[in-house]
Amino acid sequence: MSRRLLLVHAHPDDESINTGATMAKYAAEGVAVTLVTCTLGDEGEILLADQAHRAADREDSLGVYRFGELTRAMAALGVADVRVLGGMDADGRARWRDSGMAGTGGNGRADAFANAGSDAVDALVEILLEVRPQVVVTYDSRGGYGHPDHIQAHRITHAAVAAAAGAGWRVSKVYSCARVLEVEQEDRDRLAALGGQAPFRAGEDDFFWAVPQWAVTTVIGAEAWVEQKSAALRAHATQVSVADQWYALSDGVGAALRGAEWFTCETGMPQRVASALETDLFAGVEL
């Protein structure tokens, strides 16, 4: 039986930022990789001046445009199976809309993904039963940095995995992607040391969105696929800026472009040897 990996992400670019090198590595190894994006990122900030007219308070066409960016990013990573949760209509709009950051007006829309009910779970169960992945990746219960759509993606993924088990397919392992506190601090220190030569600013937040190293179970060493990850991030040009081996979002805070990506095993048993981190999402999975 072949290895099958399914990732549930909230918006286009989340997959490349958090799991791009991992996706490229497994795809290159012949693993069947499926990406499910829950929304098309309609509420995102826009870094490109020539695309500013697509903003939610103007044409409101950013989501449609970002699906094209996602398609190019997945081509760079070698991932052919890309799904939009609930499908898209004839105008290229997703079933559920980007809810926007917590506390913004988009949170209250009836079609916001954060307000989706059991129909979102059902849509994901349908995909799980079709694809039959042994491993699923999404976010932790905080949604990483607290975005309502990331939190909802966590909720529906775990609900769908449980429902799929009752309907005939049991996922062996579920992971949340993780940003590691010690790694993020290292990035900040490196940027600060570069001073005026730094491509992006170091930032001053308290890393509320990161997790300590001890909370991580798994690291995927995918350094050979850094260039593919870089190409995928460049494809998301309305949302991500890339310079040398660094990238930044709309806040201009830099993060290093590295092949290593970290995860926490939330369902199933991580295969750790002594104190070392697990190094394969499929470790211990019976195929």
PDB file of C-alpha atoms in Angstrom:
ATOM      1  CA  MET A   1       0.000   0.000   0.000  1.00  0.00           C
ATOM      2  CA  SER A   2       1.329   3.446  -0.886  1.00  0.00           C
ATOM      3  CA  ARG A   3       1.974   6.199   1.655  1.00  0.00           C
ATOM      4  CA  ARG A   4      -0.606   8.978   1.591  1.00  0.00           C
ATOM      5  CA  LEU A   5      -0.294  12.351   3.318  1.00  0.00           C
ATOM      6  CA  LEU A   6      -3.139  14.874   3.593  1.00  0.00           C
ATOM      7  CA  LEU A   7      -2.668  18.424   4.864  1.00  0.00           C
ATOM      8  CA  VAL A   8      -5.487  20.727   5.963  1.00  0.00           C
ATOM      9  CA  HIS A   9      -4.544  24.411   5.786  1.00  0.00           C
ATOM     10  CA  ALA A  10      -6.635  27.518   6.250  1.00  0.00           C
ATOM     11  CA  HIS A  11      -5.504  29.820   3.420  1.00  0.00           C
ATOM     12  CA  PRO A  12      -3.205  29.727   0.382  1.00  0.00           C
ATOM     13  CA  ASP A  13       0.408  30.337   1.538  1.00  0.00           C
ATOM     14  CA  ASP A  14      -0.077  28.643   4.938  1.00  0.00           C
ATOM     15  CA  GLU A  15       0.945  25.341   3.389  1.00  0.00           C
ATOM     16  CA  SER A  16       4.158  26.708   1.868  1.00  0.00           C
ATOM     17  CA  ILE A  17       5.166  28.646   5.003  1.00  0.00           C
ATOM     18  CA  ASN A  18       4.591  25.845   7.481  1.00  0.00           C
ATOM     19  CA  THR A  19       4.997  22.635   5.502  1.00  0.00           C
ATOM     20  CA  GLY A  20       6.370  23.475   2.055  1.00  0.00           C
ATOM     21  CA  ALA A  21       9.678  21.624   2.318  1.00  0.00           C
ATOM     22  CA  THR A  22       7.985  18.614   3.909  1.00  0.00           C
ATOM     23  CA  MET A  23       5.413  18.452   1.117  1.00  0.00           C
ATOM     24  CA  ALA A  24       8.130  18.699  -1.544  1.00  0.00           C
ATOM     25  CA  LYS A  25      10.234  15.999   0.139  1.00  0.00           C
ATOM     26  CA  TYR A  26       7.426  13.480   0.434  1.00  0.00           C
ATOM     27  CA  ALA A  27       6.109  14.213  -3.057  1.00  0.00           C
ATOM     28  CA  ALA A  28       9.602  13.623  -4.474  1.00  0.00           C
ATOM     29  CA  GLU A  29       9.744  10.310  -2.601  1.00  0.00           C
ATOM     30  CA  GLY A  30       6.566   9.106  -4.284  1.00  0.00           C
ATOM     31  CA  VAL A  31       4.173   9.770  -1.408  1.00  0.00           C
ATOM     32  CA  ALA A  32       0.675  10.760  -2.538  1.00  0.00           C
ATOM     33  CA  VAL A  33       0.360  14.287  -1.103  1.00  0.00           C
ATOM     34  CA  THR A  34      -3.048  15.967  -0.947  1.00  0.00           C
ATOM     35  CA  LEU A  35      -3.552  19.583   0.089  1.00  0.00           C
ATOM     36  CA  VAL A  36      -6.933  20.768   1.343  1.00  0.00           C
ATOM     37  CA  THR A  37      -7.269  24.542   1.649  1.00  0.00           C
ATOM     38  CA  CYS A  38     -10.309  25.606   3.646  1.00  0.00           C
ATOM     39  CA  THR A  39     -10.601  29.118   2.174  1.00  0.00           C
ATOM     40  CA  LEU A  40      -8.955  31.166  -0.556  1.00  0.00           C
ATOM     41  CA  GLY A  41      -7.665  33.924   1.729  1.00  0.00           C
ATOM     42  CA  ASP A  42     -10.100  36.611   0.596  1.00  0.00           C
ATOM     43  CA  GLU A  43      -9.297  38.937   3.517  1.00  0.00           C
ATOM     44  CA  GLY A  44      -5.523  38.896   3.146  1.00  0.00           C
ATOM     45  CA  GLU A  45      -3.413  42.042   3.027  1.00  0.00           C
ATOM     46  CA  ILE A  46      -1.893  42.716  -0.392  1.00  0.00           C
ATOM     47  CA  LEU A  47       1.817  43.385  -0.863  1.00  0.00           C
ATOM     48  CA  LEU A  48       1.659  44.046  -4.622  1.00  0.00           C
ATOM     49  CA  ALA A  49       0.571  47.560  -5.581  1.00  0.00           C
ATOM     50  CA  ASP A  50      -0.711  46.400  -8.969  1.00  0.00           C
ATOM     51  CA  GLN A  51      -3.071  43.940  -7.253  1.00  0.00           C
ATOM     52  CA  ALA A  52      -4.392  46.314  -4.576  1.00  0.00           C
ATOM     53  CA  HIS A  53      -7.707  46.648  -6.428  1.00  0.00           C
ATOM     54  CA  ARG A  54      -8.497  43.048  -5.474  1.00  0.00           C
ATOM     55  CA  ALA A  55      -8.857  43.882  -1.768  1.00  0.00           C
ATOM     56  CA  ALA A  56     -11.970  42.807   0.151  1.00  0.00           C
ATOM     57  CA  ASP A  57     -13.149  46.428   0.452  1.00  0.00           C
ATOM     58  CA  ARG A  58     -12.717  47.060  -3.288  1.00  0.00           C
ATOM     59  CA  GLU A  59     -13.246  44.397  -5.996  1.00  0.00           C
ATOM     60  CA  ASP A  60     -13.156  41.567  -3.462  1.00  0.00           C
ATOM     61  CA  SER A  61     -11.424  39.302  -5.982  1.00  0.00           C
ATOM     62  CA  LEU A  62      -8.313  38.427  -3.995  1.00  0.00           C
ATOM     63  CA  GLY A  63      -9.417  34.865  -3.238  1.00  0.00           C
ATOM     64  CA  VAL A  64      -9.799  34.025  -6.904  1.00  0.00           C
ATOM     65  CA  TYR A  65      -6.356  35.470  -7.610  1.00  0.00           C
ATOM     66  CA  ARG A  66      -4.784  33.638  -4.683  1.00  0.00           C
ATOM     67  CA  PHE A  67      -6.024  30.307  -5.994  1.00  0.00           C
ATOM     68  CA  GLY A  68      -3.838  30.949  -9.047  1.00  0.00           C
ATOM     69  CA  GLU A  69      -0.912  31.672  -6.724  1.00  0.00           C
ATOM     70  CA  LEU A  70      -1.639  28.433  -4.881  1.00  0.00           C
ATOM     71  CA  THR A  71      -1.672  26.474  -8.121  1.00  0.00           C
ATOM     72  CA  ARG A  72       1.769  27.812  -9.047  1.00  0.00           C
ATOM     73  CA  ALA A  73       3.110  27.163  -5.558  1.00  0.00           C
ATOM     74  CA  MET A  74       1.963  23.550  -5.626  1.00  0.00           C
ATOM     75  CA  ALA A  75       3.569  23.062  -9.029  1.00  0.00           C
ATOM     76  CA  ALA A  76       6.842  24.231  -7.468  1.00  0.00           C
ATOM     77  CA  LEU A  77       6.448  21.687  -4.660  1.00  0.00           C
ATOM     78  CA  GLY A  78       5.442  18.845  -6.973  1.00  0.00           C
ATOM     79  CA  VAL A  79       1.982  18.480  -5.421  1.00  0.00           C
ATOM     80  CA  ALA A  80      -0.740  17.717  -7.958  1.00  0.00           C
ATOM     81  CA  ASP A  81      -3.735  16.960  -5.717  1.00  0.00           C
ATOM     82  CA  VAL A  82      -5.123  20.281  -4.456  1.00  0.00           C
ATOM     83  CA  ARG A  83      -8.636  20.505  -3.008  1.00  0.00           C
ATOM     84  CA  VAL A  84     -10.709  23.478  -1.883  1.00  0.00           C
ATOM     85  CA  LEU A  85     -12.932  22.406   0.994  1.00  0.00           C
ATOM     86  CA  GLY A  86     -16.526  22.397  -0.205  1.00  0.00           C
ATOM     87  CA  GLY A  87     -15.458  23.178  -3.774  1.00  0.00           C
ATOM     88  CA  MET A  88     -15.680  26.412  -5.765  1.00  0.00           C
ATOM     89  CA  ASP A  89     -18.526  28.025  -7.665  1.00  0.00           C
ATOM     90  CA  ALA A  90     -18.553  29.066 -11.330  1.00  0.00           C
ATOM     91  CA  ASP A  91     -16.895  32.377 -10.418  1.00  0.00           C
ATOM     92  CA  GLY A  92     -14.007  30.641  -8.706  1.00  0.00           C
ATOM     93  CA  ARG A  93     -15.095  31.467  -5.153  1.00  0.00           C
ATOM     94  CA  ALA A  94     -14.781  28.938  -2.368  1.00  0.00           C
ATOM     95  CA  ARG A  95     -17.687  27.519  -0.366  1.00  0.00           C
ATOM     96  CA  TRP A  96     -16.293  29.161   2.785  1.00  0.00           C
ATOM     97  CA  ARG A  97     -14.733  32.579   2.981  1.00  0.00           C
ATOM     98  CA  ASP A  98     -11.637  33.729   4.819  1.00  0.00           C
ATOM     99  CA  SER A  99     -12.870  35.003   8.204  1.00  0.00           C
ATOM    100  CA  GLY A 100     -10.144  37.595   8.638  1.00  0.00           C
ATOM    101  CA  MET A 101      -8.030  38.114  11.734  1.00  0.00           C
ATOM    102  CA  ALA A 102      -9.699  37.799  15.146  1.00  0.00           C
ATOM    103  CA  GLY A 103     -11.773  40.869  15.971  1.00  0.00           C
ATOM    104  CA  THR A 104     -12.226  42.060  12.392  1.00  0.00           C
ATOM    105  CA  GLY A 105     -15.478  42.524  10.495  1.00  0.00           C
ATOM    106  CA  GLY A 106     -15.071  39.400   8.419  1.00  0.00           C
ATOM    107  CA  ASN A 107     -15.581  37.243  11.517  1.00  0.00           C
ATOM    108  CA  GLY A 108     -19.314  37.907  11.500  1.00  0.00           C
ATOM    109  CA  ARG A 109     -20.120  36.925   7.930  1.00  0.00           C
ATOM    110  CA  ALA A 110     -22.458  33.969   7.562  1.00  0.00           C
ATOM    111  CA  ASP A 111     -20.146  32.394   4.977  1.00  0.00           C
ATOM    112  CA  ALA A 112     -16.973  32.895   7.063  1.00  0.00           C
ATOM    113  CA  PHE A 113     -15.146  29.637   7.611  1.00  0.00           C
ATOM    114  CA  ALA A 114     -14.982  30.315  11.348  1.00  0.00           C
ATOM    115  CA  ASN A 115     -18.784  30.032  11.385  1.00  0.00           C
ATOM    116  CA  ALA A 116     -18.958  26.811   9.375  1.00  0.00           C
ATOM    117  CA  GLY A 117     -20.940  23.987  10.946  1.00  0.00           C
ATOM    118  CA  SER A 118     -21.076  20.246  10.500  1.00  0.00           C
ATOM    119  CA  ASP A 119     -21.202  20.632   6.712  1.00  0.00           C
ATOM    120  CA  ALA A 120     -17.500  21.556   6.776  1.00  0.00           C
ATOM    121  CA  VAL A 121     -16.742  18.400   8.738  1.00  0.00           C
ATOM    122  CA  ASP A 122     -18.808  16.371   6.292  1.00  0.00           C
ATOM    123  CA  ALA A 123     -16.919  17.870   3.339  1.00  0.00           C
ATOM    124  CA  LEU A 124     -13.600  16.879   4.872  1.00  0.00           C
ATOM    125  CA  VAL A 125     -14.845  13.392   5.781  1.00  0.00           C
ATOM    126  CA  GLU A 126     -15.737  12.889   2.119  1.00  0.00           C
ATOM    127  CA  ILE A 127     -12.166  13.749   1.120  1.00  0.00           C
ATOM    128  CA  LEU A 128     -10.673  11.536   3.825  1.00  0.00           C
ATOM    129  CA  LEU A 129     -12.723   8.550   2.709  1.00  0.00           C
ATOM    130  CA  GLU A 130     -11.675   9.130  -0.907  1.00  0.00           C
ATOM    131  CA  VAL A 131      -7.966   9.762  -0.322  1.00  0.00           C
ATOM    132  CA  ARG A 132      -7.558   7.395   2.686  1.00  0.00           C
ATOM    133  CA  PRO A 133      -4.439   9.069   4.089  1.00  0.00           C
ATOM    134  CA  GLN A 134      -2.450   7.361   6.811  1.00  0.00           C
ATOM    135  CA  VAL A 135      -1.154  10.731   8.056  1.00  0.00           C
ATOM    136  CA  VAL A 136      -2.938  14.085   8.380  1.00  0.00           C
ATOM    137  CA  VAL A 137      -1.350  17.459   9.188  1.00  0.00           C
ATOM    138  CA  THR A 138      -3.130  20.605  10.389  1.00  0.00           C
ATOM    139  CA  TYR A 139      -2.735  23.171  13.243  1.00  0.00           C
ATOM    140  CA  ASP A 140      -2.833  22.923  17.025  1.00  0.00           C
ATOM    141  CA  SER A 141      -5.853  23.968  19.076  1.00  0.00           C
ATOM    142  CA  ARG A 142      -4.579  27.566  19.213  1.00  0.00           C
ATOM    143  CA  GLY A 143      -4.417  27.703  15.447  1.00  0.00           C
ATOM    144  CA  GLY A 144      -0.748  28.576  15.707  1.00  0.00           C
ATOM    145  CA  TYR A 145      -1.059  32.349  15.996  1.00  0.00           C
ATOM    146  CA  GLY A 146      -4.777  32.399  16.839  1.00  0.00           C
ATOM    147  CA  HIS A 147      -6.374  33.093  13.467  1.00  0.00           C
ATOM    148  CA  PRO A 148     -10.048  31.982  13.622  1.00  0.00           C
ATOM    149  CA  ASP A 149      -9.682  29.954  10.425  1.00  0.00           C
ATOM    150  CA  HIS A 150      -6.643  28.099  11.750  1.00  0.00           C
ATOM    151  CA  ILE A 151      -8.515  27.236  14.935  1.00  0.00           C
ATOM    152  CA  GLN A 152     -11.493  26.070  12.878  1.00  0.00           C
ATOM    153  CA  ALA A 153      -9.232  23.972  10.656  1.00  0.00           C
ATOM    154  CA  HIS A 154      -7.947  22.218  13.775  1.00  0.00           C
ATOM    155  CA  ARG A 155     -11.482  21.599  15.000  1.00  0.00           C
ATOM    156  CA  ILE A 156     -12.933  20.235  11.801  1.00  0.00           C
ATOM    157  CA  THR A 157      -9.869  18.102  11.075  1.00  0.00           C
ATOM    158  CA  HIS A 158     -10.061  16.251  14.365  1.00  0.00           C
ATOM    159  CA  ALA A 159     -13.847  15.916  14.070  1.00  0.00           C
ATOM    160  CA  ALA A 160     -13.548  14.615  10.512  1.00  0.00           C
ATOM    161  CA  VAL A 161     -10.799  12.138  11.409  1.00  0.00           C
ATOM    162  CA  ALA A 162     -13.028  10.736  14.166  1.00  0.00           C
ATOM    163  CA  ALA A 163     -16.045  10.554  11.845  1.00  0.00           C
ATOM    164  CA  ALA A 164     -14.020   8.907   9.078  1.00  0.00           C
ATOM    165  CA  ALA A 165     -12.895   6.209  11.507  1.00  0.00           C
ATOM    166  CA  GLY A 166     -16.533   5.362  12.121  1.00  0.00           C
ATOM    167  CA  ALA A 167     -17.201   5.328   8.382  1.00  0.00           C
ATOM    168  CA  GLY A 168     -14.438   2.943   7.386  1.00  0.00           C
ATOM    169  CA  TRP A 169     -11.060   4.726   7.336  1.00  0.00           C
ATOM    170  CA  ARG A 170      -8.871   5.217  10.387  1.00  0.00           C
ATOM    171  CA  VAL A 171      -6.077   7.781  10.082  1.00  0.00           C
ATOM    172  CA  SER A 172      -2.985   6.486  11.881  1.00  0.00           C
ATOM    173  CA  LYS A 173      -1.430   9.786  12.918  1.00  0.00           C
ATOM    174  CA  VAL A 174      -2.515  13.441  13.097  1.00  0.00           C
ATOM    175  CA  TYR A 175       0.099  16.173  13.459  1.00  0.00           C
ATOM    176  CA  SER A 176       0.009  19.883  14.115  1.00  0.00           C
ATOM    177  CA  CYS A 177       2.662  21.990  12.399  1.00  0.00           C
ATOM    178  CA  ALA A 178       4.812  23.951  14.840  1.00  0.00           C
ATOM    179  CA  ARG A 179       6.995  27.037  14.922  1.00  0.00           C
ATOM    180  CA  VAL A 180       9.711  26.422  17.516  1.00  0.00           C
ATOM    181  CA  LEU A 181      10.449  29.126  20.080  1.00  0.00           C
ATOM    182  CA  GLU A 182      14.196  28.579  20.155  1.00  0.00           C
ATOM    183  CA  VAL A 183      14.412  28.638  16.356  1.00  0.00           C
ATOM    184  CA  GLU A 184      12.384  31.835  16.092  1.00  0.00           C
ATOM    185  CA  GLN A 185      14.599  33.496  18.702  1.00  0.00           C
ATOM    186  CA  GLU A 186      17.650  32.462  16.687  1.00  0.00           C
ATOM    187  CA  ASP A 187      16.145  34.105  13.586  1.00  0.00           C
ATOM    188  CA  ARG A 188      15.536  37.330  15.503  1.00  0.00           C
ATOM    189  CA  ASP A 189      19.080  37.376  16.851  1.00  0.00           C
ATOM    190  CA  ARG A 190      20.533  36.781  13.380  1.00  0.00           C
ATOM    191  CA  LEU A 191      18.472  39.578  11.845  1.00  0.00           C
ATOM    192  CA  ALA A 192      19.367  41.971  14.649  1.00  0.00           C
ATOM    193  CA  ALA A 193      23.059  41.184  14.146  1.00  0.00           C
ATOM    194  CA  LEU A 194      22.769  42.058  10.457  1.00  0.00           C
ATOM    195  CA  GLY A 195      21.652  45.577  11.341  1.00  0.00           C
ATOM    196  CA  GLY A 196      21.115  47.705   8.265  1.00  0.00           C
ATOM    197  CA  GLN A 197      22.016  44.775   6.017  1.00  0.00           C
ATOM    198  CA  ALA A 198      19.026  42.741   7.178  1.00  0.00           C
ATOM    199  CA  PRO A 199      16.467  42.149   4.406  1.00  0.00           C
ATOM    200  CA  PHE A 200      13.596  42.317   6.915  1.00  0.00           C
ATOM    201  CA  ARG A 201      13.121  43.592  10.446  1.00  0.00           C
ATOM    202  CA  ALA A 202      13.665  41.431  13.507  1.00  0.00           C
ATOM    203  CA  GLY A 203      10.326  42.086  15.211  1.00  0.00           C
ATOM    204  CA  GLU A 204       9.562  42.681  18.858  1.00  0.00           C
ATOM    205  CA  ASP A 205       6.686  40.355  19.828  1.00  0.00           C
ATOM    206  CA  ASP A 206       6.875  37.744  22.561  1.00  0.00           C
ATOM    207  CA  PHE A 207       6.616  34.697  20.266  1.00  0.00           C
ATOM    208  CA  PHE A 208       3.114  33.917  21.546  1.00  0.00           C
ATOM    209  CA  TRP A 209       2.622  31.811  18.415  1.00  0.00           C
ATOM    210  CA  ALA A 210       5.669  29.591  18.944  1.00  0.00           C
ATOM    211  CA  VAL A 211       6.009  26.406  20.979  1.00  0.00           C
ATOM    212  CA  PRO A 212       9.044  25.390  23.076  1.00  0.00           C
ATOM    213  CA  GLN A 213      11.327  22.709  21.727  1.00  0.00           C
ATOM    214  CA  TRP A 214      10.221  20.227  24.383  1.00  0.00           C
ATOM    215  CA  ALA A 215       6.628  20.335  23.062  1.00  0.00           C
ATOM    216  CA  VAL A 216       7.696  19.196  19.584  1.00  0.00           C
ATOM    217  CA  THR A 217       7.796  15.490  18.735  1.00  0.00           C
ATOM    218  CA  THR A 218       8.964  15.489  15.129  1.00  0.00           C
ATOM    219  CA  VAL A 219      11.332  17.259  12.772  1.00  0.00           C
ATOM    220  CA  ILE A 220      11.430  16.679   9.024  1.00  0.00           C
ATOM    221  CA  GLY A 221      14.829  17.369   7.547  1.00  0.00           C
ATOM    222  CA  ALA A 222      14.052  18.516   4.035  1.00  0.00           C
ATOM    223  CA  GLU A 223      17.026  20.768   3.368  1.00  0.00           C
ATOM    224  CA  ALA A 224      17.356  19.437  -0.182  1.00  0.00           C
ATOM    225  CA  TRP A 225      13.974  20.977  -0.968  1.00  0.00           C
ATOM    226  CA  VAL A 226      14.590  24.522   0.304  1.00  0.00           C
ATOM    227  CA  GLU A 227      14.695  25.922  -3.230  1.00  0.00           C
ATOM    228  CA  GLN A 228      11.303  24.394  -3.989  1.00  0.00           C
ATOM    229  CA  LYS A 229       9.926  25.939  -0.797  1.00  0.00           C
ATOM    230  CA  SER A 230      11.419  29.290  -1.789  1.00  0.00           C
ATOM    231  CA  ALA A 231       9.796  29.042  -5.231  1.00  0.00           C
ATOM    232  CA  ALA A 232       6.445  28.220  -3.625  1.00  0.00           C
ATOM    233  CA  LEU A 233       6.678  31.229  -1.317  1.00  0.00           C
ATOM    234  CA  ARG A 234       7.578  33.468  -4.249  1.00  0.00           C
ATOM    235  CA  ALA A 235       4.457  32.225  -6.025  1.00  0.00           C
ATOM    236  CA  HIS A 236       2.390  33.671  -3.150  1.00  0.00           C
ATOM    237  CA  ALA A 237       3.582  37.147  -4.074  1.00  0.00           C
ATOM    238  CA  THR A 238       0.519  39.027  -2.825  1.00  0.00           C
ATOM    239  CA  GLN A 239       1.243  37.741   0.688  1.00  0.00           C
ATOM    240  CA  VAL A 240       4.930  36.900   0.990  1.00  0.00           C
ATOM    241  CA  SER A 241       8.187  38.714   0.274  1.00  0.00           C
ATOM    242  CA  VAL A 242      11.339  36.628  -0.259  1.00  0.00           C
ATOM    243  CA  ALA A 243      14.908  37.914  -0.116  1.00  0.00           C
ATOM    244  CA  ASP A 244      17.922  35.616  -0.169  1.00  0.00           C
ATOM    245  CA  GLN A 245      17.269  32.965   2.504  1.00  0.00           C
ATOM    246  CA  TRP A 246      14.624  35.001   4.322  1.00  0.00           C
ATOM    247  CA  TYR A 247      10.939  35.698   3.885  1.00  0.00           C
ATOM    248  CA  ALA A 248       8.392  38.004   5.503  1.00  0.00           C
ATOM    249  CA  LEU A 249       4.647  38.585   5.521  1.00  0.00           C
ATOM    250  CA  SER A 250       2.857  41.943   5.534  1.00  0.00           C
ATOM    251  CA  ASP A 251       4.314  42.900   8.934  1.00  0.00           C
ATOM    252  CA  GLY A 252       7.825  42.835   7.464  1.00  0.00           C
ATOM    253  CA  VAL A 253       9.196  40.560  10.194  1.00  0.00           C
ATOM    254  CA  GLY A 254      11.755  38.156   8.776  1.00  0.00           C
ATOM    255  CA  ALA A 255      11.969  34.396   9.157  1.00  0.00           C
ATOM    256  CA  ALA A 256      14.699  32.154   7.807  1.00  0.00           C
ATOM    257  CA  LEU A 257      13.997  29.941   4.818  1.00  0.00           C
ATOM    258  CA  ARG A 258      15.072  26.538   6.065  1.00  0.00           C
ATOM    259  CA  GLY A 259      14.373  22.963   5.116  1.00  0.00           C
ATOM    260  CA  ALA A 260      13.743  21.667   8.633  1.00  0.00           C
ATOM    261  CA  GLU A 261      10.070  21.810   9.638  1.00  0.00           C
ATOM    262  CA  TRP A 262       8.657  20.824  13.010  1.00  0.00           C
ATOM    263  CA  PHE A 263       5.496  19.022  14.087  1.00  0.00           C
ATOM    264  CA  THR A 264       3.729  17.753  17.181  1.00  0.00           C
ATOM    265  CA  CYS A 265       2.016  14.364  17.017  1.00  0.00           C
ATOM    266  CA  GLU A 266      -1.505  14.800  18.411  1.00  0.00           C
ATOM    267  CA  THR A 267      -3.062  11.447  17.462  1.00  0.00           C
ATOM    268  CA  GLY A 268      -1.086   8.218  17.226  1.00  0.00           C
ATOM    269  CA  MET A 269       2.338   7.437  18.637  1.00  0.00           C
ATOM    270  CA  PRO A 270       5.481   9.318  17.548  1.00  0.00           C
ATOM    271  CA  GLN A 271       8.439   7.000  16.980  1.00  0.00           C
ATOM    272  CA  ARG A 272      11.216   8.612  19.011  1.00  0.00           C
ATOM    273  CA  VAL A 273      14.535   6.950  19.778  1.00  0.00           C
ATOM    274  CA  ALA A 274      15.858   7.918  23.213  1.00  0.00           C
ATOM    275  CA  SER A 275      15.553  11.705  23.428  1.00  0.00           C
ATOM    276  CA  ALA A 276      15.863  12.319  19.676  1.00  0.00           C
ATOM    277  CA  LEU A 277      12.941  13.703  17.719  1.00  0.00           C
ATOM    278  CA  GLU A 278      10.994  11.530  15.324  1.00  0.00           C
ATOM    279  CA  THR A 279      12.171  12.146  11.739  1.00  0.00           C
ATOM    280  CA  ASP A 280       9.418  10.628   9.572  1.00  0.00           C
ATOM    281  CA  LEU A 281       5.693  11.383   9.686  1.00  0.00           C
ATOM    282  CA  PHE A 282       5.046   7.797   8.604  1.00  0.00           C
ATOM    283  CA  ALA A 283       7.261   6.185  11.249  1.00  0.00           C
ATOM    284  CA  GLY A 284       5.432   3.295  12.873  1.00  0.00           C
ATOM    285  CA  VAL A 285       2.538   3.417  10.417  1.00  0.00           C
ATOM    286  CA  GLU A 286       1.409   0.065   9.072  1.00  0.00           C
ATOM    287  CA  LEU A 287       0.919   0.408   5.325  1.00  0.00           C
TER     288      LEU A 287
END
